[in-house]
Tab-separated table of C-alpha atoms in Angstrom:
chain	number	residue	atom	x	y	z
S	1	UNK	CA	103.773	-14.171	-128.058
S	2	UNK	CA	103.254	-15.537	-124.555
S	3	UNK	CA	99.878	-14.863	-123.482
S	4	UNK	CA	100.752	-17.008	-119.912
S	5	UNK	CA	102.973	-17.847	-117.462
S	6	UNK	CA	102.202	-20.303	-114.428
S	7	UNK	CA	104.789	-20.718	-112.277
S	8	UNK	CA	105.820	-22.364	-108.143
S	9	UNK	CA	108.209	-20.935	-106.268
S	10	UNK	CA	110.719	-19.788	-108.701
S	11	UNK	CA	113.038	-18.063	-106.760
S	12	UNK	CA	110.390	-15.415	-104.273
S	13	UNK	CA	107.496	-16.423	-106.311
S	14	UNK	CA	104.860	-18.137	-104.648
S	15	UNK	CA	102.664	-21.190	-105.017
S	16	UNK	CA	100.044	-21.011	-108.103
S	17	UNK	CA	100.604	-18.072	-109.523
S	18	UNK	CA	99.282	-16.855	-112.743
S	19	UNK	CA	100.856	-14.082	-114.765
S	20	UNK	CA	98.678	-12.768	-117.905
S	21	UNK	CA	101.183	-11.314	-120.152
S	22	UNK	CA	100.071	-9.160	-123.443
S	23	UNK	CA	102.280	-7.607	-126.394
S	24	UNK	CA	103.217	-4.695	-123.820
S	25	UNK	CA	103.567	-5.827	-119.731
S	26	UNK	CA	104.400	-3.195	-117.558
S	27	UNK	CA	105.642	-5.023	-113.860
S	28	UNK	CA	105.665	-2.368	-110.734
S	29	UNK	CA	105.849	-2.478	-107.250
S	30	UNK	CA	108.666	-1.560	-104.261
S	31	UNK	CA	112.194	-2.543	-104.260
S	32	UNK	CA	112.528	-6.295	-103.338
S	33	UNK	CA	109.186	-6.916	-104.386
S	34	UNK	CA	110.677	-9.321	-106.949
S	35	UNK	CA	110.157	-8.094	-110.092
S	36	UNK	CA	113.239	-8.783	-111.347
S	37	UNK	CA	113.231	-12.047	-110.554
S	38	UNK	CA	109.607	-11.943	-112.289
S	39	UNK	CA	111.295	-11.127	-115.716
S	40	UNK	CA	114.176	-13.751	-115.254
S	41	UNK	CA	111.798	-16.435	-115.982
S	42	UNK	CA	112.299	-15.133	-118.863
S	43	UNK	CA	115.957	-15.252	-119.178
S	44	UNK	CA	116.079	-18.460	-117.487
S	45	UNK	CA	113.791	-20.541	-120.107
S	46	UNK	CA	116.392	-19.148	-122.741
S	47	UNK	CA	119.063	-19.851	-121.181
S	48	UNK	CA	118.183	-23.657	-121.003
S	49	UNK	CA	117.493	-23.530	-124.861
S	50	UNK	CA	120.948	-22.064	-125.212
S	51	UNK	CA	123.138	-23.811	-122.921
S	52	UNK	CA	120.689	-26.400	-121.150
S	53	UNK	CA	119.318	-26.524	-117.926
S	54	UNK	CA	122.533	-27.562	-115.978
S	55	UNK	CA	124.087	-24.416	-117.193
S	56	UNK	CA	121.146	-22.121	-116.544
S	57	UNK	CA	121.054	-23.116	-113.037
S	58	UNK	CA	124.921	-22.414	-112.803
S	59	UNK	CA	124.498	-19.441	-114.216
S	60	UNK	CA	122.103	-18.756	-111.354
S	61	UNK	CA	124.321	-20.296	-108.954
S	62	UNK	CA	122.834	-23.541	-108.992
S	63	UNK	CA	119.338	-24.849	-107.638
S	64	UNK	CA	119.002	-23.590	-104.243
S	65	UNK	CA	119.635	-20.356	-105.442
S	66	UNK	CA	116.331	-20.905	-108.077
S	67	UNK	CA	114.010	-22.951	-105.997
S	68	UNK	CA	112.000	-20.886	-103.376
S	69	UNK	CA	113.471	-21.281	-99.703
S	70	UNK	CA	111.505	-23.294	-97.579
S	71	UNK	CA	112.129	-24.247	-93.587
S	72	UNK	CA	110.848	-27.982	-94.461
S	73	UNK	CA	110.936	-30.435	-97.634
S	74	UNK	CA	112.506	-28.329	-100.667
S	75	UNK	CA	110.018	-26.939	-102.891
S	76	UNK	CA	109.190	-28.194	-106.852
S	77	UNK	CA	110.304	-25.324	-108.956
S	78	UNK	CA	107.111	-25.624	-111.914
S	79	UNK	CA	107.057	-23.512	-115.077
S	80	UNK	CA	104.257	-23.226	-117.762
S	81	UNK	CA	104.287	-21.053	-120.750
S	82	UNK	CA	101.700	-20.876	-122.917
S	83	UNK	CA	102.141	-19.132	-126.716
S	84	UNK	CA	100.146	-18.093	-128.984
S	85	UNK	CA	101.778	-16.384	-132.585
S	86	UNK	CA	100.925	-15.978	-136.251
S	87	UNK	CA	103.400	-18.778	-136.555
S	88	UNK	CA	102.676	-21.166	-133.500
S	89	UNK	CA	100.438	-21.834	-130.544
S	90	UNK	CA	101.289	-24.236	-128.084
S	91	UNK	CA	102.993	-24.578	-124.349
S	92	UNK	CA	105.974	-25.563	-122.678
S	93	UNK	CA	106.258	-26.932	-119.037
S	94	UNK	CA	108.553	-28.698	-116.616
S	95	UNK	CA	109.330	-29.526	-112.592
S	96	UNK	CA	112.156	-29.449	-110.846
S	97	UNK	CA	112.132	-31.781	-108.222
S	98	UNK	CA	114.555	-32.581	-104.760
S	99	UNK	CA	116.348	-35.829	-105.014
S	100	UNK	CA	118.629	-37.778	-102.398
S	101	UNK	CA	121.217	-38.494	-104.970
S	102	UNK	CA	121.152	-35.130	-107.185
S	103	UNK	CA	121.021	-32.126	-106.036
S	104	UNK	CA	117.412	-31.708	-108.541
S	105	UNK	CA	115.560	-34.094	-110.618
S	106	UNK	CA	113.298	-34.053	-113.438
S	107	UNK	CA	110.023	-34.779	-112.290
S	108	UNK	CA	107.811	-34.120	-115.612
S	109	UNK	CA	108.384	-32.425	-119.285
S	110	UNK	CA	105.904	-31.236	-121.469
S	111	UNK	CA	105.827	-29.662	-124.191
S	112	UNK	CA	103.286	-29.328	-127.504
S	113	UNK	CA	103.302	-26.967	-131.069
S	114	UNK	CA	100.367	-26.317	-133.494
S	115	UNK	CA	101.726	-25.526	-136.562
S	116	UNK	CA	99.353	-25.192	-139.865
S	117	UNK	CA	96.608	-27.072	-137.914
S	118	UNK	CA	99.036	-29.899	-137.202
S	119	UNK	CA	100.230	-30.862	-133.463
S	120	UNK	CA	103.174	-32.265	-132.535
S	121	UNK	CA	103.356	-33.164	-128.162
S	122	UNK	CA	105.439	-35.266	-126.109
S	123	UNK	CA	104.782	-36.065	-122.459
S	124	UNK	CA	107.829	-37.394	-120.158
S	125	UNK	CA	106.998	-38.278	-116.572
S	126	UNK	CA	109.818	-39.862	-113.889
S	127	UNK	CA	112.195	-39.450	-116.905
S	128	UNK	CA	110.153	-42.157	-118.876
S	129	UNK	CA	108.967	-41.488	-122.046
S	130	UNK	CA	105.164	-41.331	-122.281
S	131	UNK	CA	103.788	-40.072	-125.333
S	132	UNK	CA	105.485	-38.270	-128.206
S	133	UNK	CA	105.350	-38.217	-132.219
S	134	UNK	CA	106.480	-41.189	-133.988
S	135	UNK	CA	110.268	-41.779	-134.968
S	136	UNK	CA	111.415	-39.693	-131.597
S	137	UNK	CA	111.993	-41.229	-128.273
S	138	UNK	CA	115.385	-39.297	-127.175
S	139	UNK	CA	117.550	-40.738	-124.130
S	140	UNK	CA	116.120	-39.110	-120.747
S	141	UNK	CA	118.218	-38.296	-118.024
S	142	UNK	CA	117.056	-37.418	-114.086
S	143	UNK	CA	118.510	-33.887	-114.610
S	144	UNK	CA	118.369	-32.635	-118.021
S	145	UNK	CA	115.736	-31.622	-120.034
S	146	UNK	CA	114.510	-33.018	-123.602
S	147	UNK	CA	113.305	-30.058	-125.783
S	148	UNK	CA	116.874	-28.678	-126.235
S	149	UNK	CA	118.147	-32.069	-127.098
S	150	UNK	CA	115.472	-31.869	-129.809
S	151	UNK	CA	115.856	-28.638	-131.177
S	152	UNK	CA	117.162	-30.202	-134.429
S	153	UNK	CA	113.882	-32.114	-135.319
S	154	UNK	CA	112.041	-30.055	-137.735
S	155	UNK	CA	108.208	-30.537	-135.414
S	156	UNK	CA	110.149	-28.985	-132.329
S	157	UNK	CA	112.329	-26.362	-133.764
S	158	UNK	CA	109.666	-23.420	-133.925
S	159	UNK	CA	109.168	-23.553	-130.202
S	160	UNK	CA	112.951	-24.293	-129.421
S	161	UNK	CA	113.900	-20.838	-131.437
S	162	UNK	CA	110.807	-18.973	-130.238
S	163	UNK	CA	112.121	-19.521	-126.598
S	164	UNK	CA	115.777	-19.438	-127.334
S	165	UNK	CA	114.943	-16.132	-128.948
S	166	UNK	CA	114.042	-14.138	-125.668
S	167	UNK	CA	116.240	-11.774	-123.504
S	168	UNK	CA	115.401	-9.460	-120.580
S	169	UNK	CA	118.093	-6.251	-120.304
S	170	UNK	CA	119.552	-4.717	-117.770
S	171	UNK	CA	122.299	-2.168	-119.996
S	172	UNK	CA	125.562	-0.822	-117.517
S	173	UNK	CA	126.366	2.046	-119.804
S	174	UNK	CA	129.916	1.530	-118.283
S	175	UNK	CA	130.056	-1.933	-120.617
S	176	UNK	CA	129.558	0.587	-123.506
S	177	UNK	CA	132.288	2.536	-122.950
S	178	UNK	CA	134.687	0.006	-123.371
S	179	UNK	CA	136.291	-0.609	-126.716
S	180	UNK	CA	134.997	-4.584	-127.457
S	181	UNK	CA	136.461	-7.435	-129.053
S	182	UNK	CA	133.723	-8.925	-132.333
S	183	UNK	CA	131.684	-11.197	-131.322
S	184	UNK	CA	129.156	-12.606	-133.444
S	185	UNK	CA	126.972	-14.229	-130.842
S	186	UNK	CA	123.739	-13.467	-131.184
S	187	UNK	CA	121.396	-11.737	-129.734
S	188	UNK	CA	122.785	-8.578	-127.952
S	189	UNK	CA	124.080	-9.834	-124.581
S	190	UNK	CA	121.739	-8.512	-121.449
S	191	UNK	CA	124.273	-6.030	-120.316
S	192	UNK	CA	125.286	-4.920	-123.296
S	193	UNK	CA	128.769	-5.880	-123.577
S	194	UNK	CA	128.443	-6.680	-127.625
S	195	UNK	CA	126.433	-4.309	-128.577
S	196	UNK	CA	129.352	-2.506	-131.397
S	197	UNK	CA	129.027	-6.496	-132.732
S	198	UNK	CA	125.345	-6.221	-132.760
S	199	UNK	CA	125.305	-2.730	-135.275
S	200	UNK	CA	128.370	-3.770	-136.859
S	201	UNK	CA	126.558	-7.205	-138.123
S	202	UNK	CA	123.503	-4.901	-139.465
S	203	UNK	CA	122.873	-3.151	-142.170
S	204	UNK	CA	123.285	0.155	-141.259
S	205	UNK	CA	119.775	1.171	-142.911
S	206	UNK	CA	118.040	-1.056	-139.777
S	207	UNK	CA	119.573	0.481	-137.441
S	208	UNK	CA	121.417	4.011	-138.257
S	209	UNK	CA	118.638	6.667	-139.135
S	210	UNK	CA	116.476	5.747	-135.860
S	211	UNK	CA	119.123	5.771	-133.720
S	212	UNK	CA	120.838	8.828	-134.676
S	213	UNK	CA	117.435	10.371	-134.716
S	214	UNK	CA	116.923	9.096	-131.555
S	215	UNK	CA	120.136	10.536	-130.024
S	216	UNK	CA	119.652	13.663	-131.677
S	217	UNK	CA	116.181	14.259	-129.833
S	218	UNK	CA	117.895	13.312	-126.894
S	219	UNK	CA	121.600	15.233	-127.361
S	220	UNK	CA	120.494	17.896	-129.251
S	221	UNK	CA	123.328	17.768	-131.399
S	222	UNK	CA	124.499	13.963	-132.309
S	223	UNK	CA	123.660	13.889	-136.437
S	224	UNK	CA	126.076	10.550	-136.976
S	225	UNK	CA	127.170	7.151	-135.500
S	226	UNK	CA	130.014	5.395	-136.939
S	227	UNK	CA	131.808	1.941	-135.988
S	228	UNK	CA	135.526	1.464	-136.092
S	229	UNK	CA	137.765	-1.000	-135.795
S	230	UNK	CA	141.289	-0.634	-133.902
S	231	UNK	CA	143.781	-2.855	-133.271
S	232	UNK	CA	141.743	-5.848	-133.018
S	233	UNK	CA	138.715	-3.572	-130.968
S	234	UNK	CA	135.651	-2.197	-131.802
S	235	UNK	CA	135.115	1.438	-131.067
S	236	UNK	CA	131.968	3.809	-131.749
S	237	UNK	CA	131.694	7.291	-132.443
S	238	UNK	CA	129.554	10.166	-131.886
S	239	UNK	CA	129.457	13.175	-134.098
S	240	UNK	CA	128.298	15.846	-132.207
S	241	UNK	CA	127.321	18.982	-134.636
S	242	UNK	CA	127.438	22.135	-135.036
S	243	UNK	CA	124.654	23.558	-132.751
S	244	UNK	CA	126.093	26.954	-132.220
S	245	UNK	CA	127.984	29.642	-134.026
S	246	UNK	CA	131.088	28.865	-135.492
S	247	UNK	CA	131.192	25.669	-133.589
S	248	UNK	CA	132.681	22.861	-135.602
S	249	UNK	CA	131.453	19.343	-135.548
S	250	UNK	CA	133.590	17.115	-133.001
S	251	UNK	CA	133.826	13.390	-132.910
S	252	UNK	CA	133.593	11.633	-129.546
S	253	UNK	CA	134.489	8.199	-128.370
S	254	UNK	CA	131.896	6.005	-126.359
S	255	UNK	CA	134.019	6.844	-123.567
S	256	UNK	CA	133.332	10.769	-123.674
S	257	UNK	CA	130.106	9.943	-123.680
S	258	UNK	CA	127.389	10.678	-120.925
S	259	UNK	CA	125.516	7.558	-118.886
S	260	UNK	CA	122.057	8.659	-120.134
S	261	UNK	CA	123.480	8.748	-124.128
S	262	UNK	CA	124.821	5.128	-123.515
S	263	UNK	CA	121.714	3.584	-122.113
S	264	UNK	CA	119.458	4.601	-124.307
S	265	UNK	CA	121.967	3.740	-127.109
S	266	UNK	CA	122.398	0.407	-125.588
S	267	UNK	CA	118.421	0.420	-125.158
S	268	UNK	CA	117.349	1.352	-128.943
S	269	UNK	CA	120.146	-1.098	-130.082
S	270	UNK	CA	118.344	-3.973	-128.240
S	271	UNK	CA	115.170	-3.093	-129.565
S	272	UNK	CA	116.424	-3.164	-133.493
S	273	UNK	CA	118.444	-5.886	-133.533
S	274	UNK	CA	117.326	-8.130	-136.369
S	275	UNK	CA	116.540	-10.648	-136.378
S	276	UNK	CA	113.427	-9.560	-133.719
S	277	UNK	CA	113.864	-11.286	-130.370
S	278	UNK	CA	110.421	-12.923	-130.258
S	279	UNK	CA	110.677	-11.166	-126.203
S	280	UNK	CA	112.248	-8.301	-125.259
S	281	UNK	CA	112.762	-7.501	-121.460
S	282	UNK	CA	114.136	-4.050	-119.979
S	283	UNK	CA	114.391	-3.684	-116.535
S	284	UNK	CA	114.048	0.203	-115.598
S	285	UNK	CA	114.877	1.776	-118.493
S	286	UNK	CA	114.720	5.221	-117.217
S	287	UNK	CA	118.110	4.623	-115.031
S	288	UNK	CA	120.417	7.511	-115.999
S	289	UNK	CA	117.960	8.607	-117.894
S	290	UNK	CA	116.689	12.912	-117.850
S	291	UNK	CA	112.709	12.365	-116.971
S	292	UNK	CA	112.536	13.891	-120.235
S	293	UNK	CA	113.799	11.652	-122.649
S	294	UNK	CA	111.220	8.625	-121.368
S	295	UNK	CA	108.807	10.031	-123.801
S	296	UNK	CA	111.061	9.000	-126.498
S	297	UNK	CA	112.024	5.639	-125.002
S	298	UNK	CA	108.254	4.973	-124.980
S	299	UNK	CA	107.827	5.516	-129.051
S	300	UNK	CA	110.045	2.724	-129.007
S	301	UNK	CA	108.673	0.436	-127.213
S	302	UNK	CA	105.293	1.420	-128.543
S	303	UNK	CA	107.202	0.599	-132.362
S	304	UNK	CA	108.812	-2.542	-130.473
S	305	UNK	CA	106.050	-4.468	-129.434
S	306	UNK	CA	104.662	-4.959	-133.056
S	307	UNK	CA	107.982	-6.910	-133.773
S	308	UNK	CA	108.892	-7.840	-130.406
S	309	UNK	CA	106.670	-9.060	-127.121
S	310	UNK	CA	107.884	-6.070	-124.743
S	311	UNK	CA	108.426	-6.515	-120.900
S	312	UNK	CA	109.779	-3.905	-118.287
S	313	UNK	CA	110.164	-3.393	-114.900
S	314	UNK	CA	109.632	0.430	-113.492
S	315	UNK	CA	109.287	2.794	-110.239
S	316	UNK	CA	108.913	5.991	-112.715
S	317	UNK	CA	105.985	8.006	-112.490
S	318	UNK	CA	107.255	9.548	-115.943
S	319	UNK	CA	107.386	6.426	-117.457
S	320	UNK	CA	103.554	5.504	-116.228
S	321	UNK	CA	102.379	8.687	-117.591
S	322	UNK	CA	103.580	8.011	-121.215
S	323	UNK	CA	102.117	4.978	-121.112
S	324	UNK	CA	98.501	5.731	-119.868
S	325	UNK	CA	96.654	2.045	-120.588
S	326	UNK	CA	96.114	0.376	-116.568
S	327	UNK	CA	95.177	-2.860	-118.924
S	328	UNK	CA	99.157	-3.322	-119.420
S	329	UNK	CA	99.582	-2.933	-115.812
S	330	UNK	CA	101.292	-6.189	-113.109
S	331	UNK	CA	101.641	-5.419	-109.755
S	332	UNK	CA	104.219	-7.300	-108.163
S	333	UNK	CA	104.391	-7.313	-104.434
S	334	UNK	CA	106.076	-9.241	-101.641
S	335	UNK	CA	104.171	-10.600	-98.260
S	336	UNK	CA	105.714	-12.694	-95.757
S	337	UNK	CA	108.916	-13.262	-98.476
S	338	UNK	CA	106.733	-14.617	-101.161
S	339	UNK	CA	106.308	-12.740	-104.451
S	340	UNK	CA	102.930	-12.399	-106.073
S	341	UNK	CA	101.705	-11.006	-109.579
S	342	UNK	CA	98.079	-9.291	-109.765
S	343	UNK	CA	96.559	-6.355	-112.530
S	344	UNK	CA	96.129	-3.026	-111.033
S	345	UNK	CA	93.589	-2.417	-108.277
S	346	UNK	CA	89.817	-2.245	-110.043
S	347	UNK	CA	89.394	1.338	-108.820
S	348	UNK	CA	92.270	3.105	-109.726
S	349	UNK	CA	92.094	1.138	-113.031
S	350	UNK	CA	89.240	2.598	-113.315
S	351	UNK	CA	90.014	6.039	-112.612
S	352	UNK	CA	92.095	6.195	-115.799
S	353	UNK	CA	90.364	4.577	-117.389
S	354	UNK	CA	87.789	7.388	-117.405
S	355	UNK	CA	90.718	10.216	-117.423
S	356	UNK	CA	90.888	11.726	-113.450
S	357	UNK	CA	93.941	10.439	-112.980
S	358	UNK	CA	96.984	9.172	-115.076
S	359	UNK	CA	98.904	6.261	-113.613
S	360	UNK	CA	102.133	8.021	-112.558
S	361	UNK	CA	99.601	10.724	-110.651
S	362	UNK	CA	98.205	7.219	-108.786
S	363	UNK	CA	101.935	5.780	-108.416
S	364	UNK	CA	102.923	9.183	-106.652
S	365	UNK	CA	99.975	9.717	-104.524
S	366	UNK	CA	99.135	6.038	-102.800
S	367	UNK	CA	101.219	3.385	-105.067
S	368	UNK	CA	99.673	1.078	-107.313
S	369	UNK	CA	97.496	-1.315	-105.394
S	370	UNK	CA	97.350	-5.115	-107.094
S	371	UNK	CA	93.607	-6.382	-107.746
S	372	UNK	CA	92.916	-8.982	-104.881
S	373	UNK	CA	92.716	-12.531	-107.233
S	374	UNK	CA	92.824	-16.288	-105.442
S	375	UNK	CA	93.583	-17.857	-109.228
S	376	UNK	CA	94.751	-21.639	-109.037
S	377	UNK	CA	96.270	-23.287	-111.705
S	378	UNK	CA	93.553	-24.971	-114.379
């Protein structure tokens, strides 16, 4: 998993900062705060594994749209991720620099994987070549970098799929609704536009029983899923039973269905895809959602994070209260337009801690308050 993230002015987040990350990371604070563009880091690392960093910064709308705004010199964009798994240890980090003849350059690349007790590490610096195993010395360019262009040698790979292998959500039950062309890309796309393609590649037995459970806590009456194809198009179905007297089962299109039964459908499907994504992101799952039904979202996540590193993004006081541990609290809060990560306040960590208050009584009463830090980078 990622135990840390260091990062400079990635989009609102400031100089030096220091996230802590664990197998569960909860990230509150007020609208425009920047959590969301907390969890992109996320996104945007895999992106560059998947279609390099030229198209992750399109995808973003290009560099000035990623780098922090400044009034004077443009700012160095600097990421550092350290992991630590069963399978690997090891870090990843880059800077984006301003150039007079690109519109970004490469300033440094690192990048180094413990596997078995052996260590592999390369070092690039002003797009030279520094240090690296033996038998690899890639081409370097002033504005791509290396470690996708190495993804095929068999030292790298680990890390390469362990960061390709991330993906933060943000589900539009609307993209549900919609009967979908196959596609086999994998993994489930971050609004959930393949998502029939995602069950349809699984064995039903991975997915099937949990979420029709699932759906049946929520519903009341779904007791069956069912994937069809039709005229080229996927389609699923909801067979909603009989839950009264002499009421006979119906079947009901995606399209009948409500916004709260789609997003957490599109939800649960994230979270058992197979293979595991190695991070899972969801930003405010309880969108659409009855205050309810977060209770049940939570048993997933809570199953999730044993396969999965799990990250969300919340302003529900429901949601805080099924989770009860301050520990997998970050406070993310915006002052004078820069973003900045913390843990929860000592004293209302505290205060949970020892049972007098839960944290969605402490996010309704006064907010979550971020524990004061000054951490530089090591």
């Amino acid at each position: 998993m990622i135990t840390r993230i260091k990062v400079s002015n990635y989009r609102s987040i400031g100089p030096n900062t220091v996230i802590n990350l664990g197998r569960l990371t909860v990230f509150v604070g007020q609208n425009g705060s920047g959590k969301s563009n907390v969890v992109d880091l996320i996104r945007f690392i895999s992106d560059i594994m998947r279609i390099g960093l030229e198209g992750a910064l399109n995808k973003r709308h290009g560099i000035k749209a990623v780098r922090r705004w400044s009034s004077g010199k443009p700012l160095n964009v600097y990421i550092h991720i350290d992991i630590n798994s069963k399978d690997i240890s090891g870090f990843y980090e880059f800077e984006i620099a301003s150039d007079r003849k690109h519109d970004y350059i490469i300033k440094d690349e690192k990048a180094s994987i413990t596997i078995n007790g052996v260590q592999n590490s390369f070092i690039i610096r002003n797009q030279k070549w520094i240090n690296g195993p033996e038998g690899l010395k890639p081409n370097t360019t002033p504005t791509s970098l290396v470690l996708p262009l190495i993804s095929g040698d068999k030292r790298f790979k680990p890390l390469v799929d362990f960061l390709k292998n991330m993906d933060v959500y943000n589900i539009y039950p609307d993209n549900l609704r919609k009967p979908q062309i196959y596609d086999p890309v994998k993994p489930m796309e971050e609004h959930g536009y393949n998502w029939v393609s995602i069950l349809k590649d699984q064995p039903e037995e991975s997915w099937k029983p949990e979420l029709i459970a699932a759906l049946g806590k929520l519903t009341s009456d779904i007791d069956d899923i069912e994937i069809k194809q039709l005229s080229g198009y996927l389609i699923s179905k909801f067979k909603h039973g009989t839950s009264g007297k002499s009421r006979k089962a119906k079947w009901f299109e995606s399209a009948q269905e409500s916004d709260g039964t789609l997003r957490i459908a599109g939800i649960l499907t994230a979270m058992l895809q197979q293979p595991y994504l190695s991070v899972i992101g969801i930003e405010e799952p309880e969108l659409t959602i009855h205050p309810g039904a977060i209770p049940l979202i939570i048993d997933f996540i809570n199953q999730t994070k044993w396969n999965s590193q799990v990250l969300i993004t919340t302003h529900s006081p429901e949601l805080l209260d099924s989770i009860r541990d301050g520990e997998v609290i970050r406070v993310v809060d915006r002052l004078d337009s820069i973003t900045k990560v913390n843990p929860m306040a000592f004293d209302q960590l505290e205060a949970v801690k020892k049972g007098l208050l839960t944290l969605g009584e402490i996010h309704r009463s006064e907010g979550i308050k971020p524990k004061q830090l000054s951490i530089s980078f090591e």
